[in-house]
Amino acid sequence: MSQEEKDFIREWLEENGLSFDVVDGMYVIPYESTIVIVRRAKWSDHDIVEITATVAIGVKDKPELLKFLLAKNAEIPLGKFSFVEDGIDGKPTVFYSHYMLEKYLEKEEFRASLVAVMAVADMFDEKIAELGEGSTSRDYILKAQEKGGE
């Protein structure tokens, strides 16, 4: 993927006044107590744009947490929660993601999807971290920084 192909994402993020870093071709956006990543990927023979928020890290797969995630997946029309056993730093992690076909993607759909992922992740991250006895992204990063400074 050439840099030109990625420019529309950068342009749209800048138009929305978002602060971001580019790491390995992914756009990393800190938002409230979560981290959101926007990246292009291949799926079958399609190019997709993926928006993923890291919601909670170091969570336990407790029945209450899994029921909560499934219920929210049924309620929220845009995006989905996922539980990844070997997530961030090899720890069980909950993500919230939404995917769009790049070929048909328009600016307003991208903006609405990005806002939805950011809002949902921030709305539920503390509850999910509590249910799973883990940490929000922000708390996890702060704890890691404290350990690094000791």
mmCIF file of C-alpha atoms in Angstrom, residues 9 25 31 39 74 83 90 123 146-147:
data_model
loop_
_atom_site.group_PDB
_atom_site.id
_atom_site.type_symbol
_atom_site.label_atom_id
_atom_site.label_comp_id
_atom_site.label_asym_id
_atom_site.label_seq_id
_atom_site.Cartn_x
_atom_site.Cartn_y
_atom_site.Cartn_z
ATOM 1 C CA ILE A 9 -7.409 8.614 6.268
ATOM 2 C CA GLY A 25 1.159 2.593 8.801
ATOM 3 C CA TYR A 31 -9.091 9.364 23.186
ATOM 4 C CA ARG A 39 -5.692 0.944 9.671
ATOM 5 C CA ALA A 74 -26.811 -7.199 20.363
ATOM 6 C CA PHE A 83 -12.405 -10.700 23.834
ATOM 7 C CA GLY A 90 -0.052 -11.113 25.833
ATOM 8 C CA MET A 123 -18.612 4.840 27.549
ATOM 9 C CA GLU A 146 5.024 3.870 36.939
ATOM 10 C CA LYS A 147 6.779 0.490 36.822
#
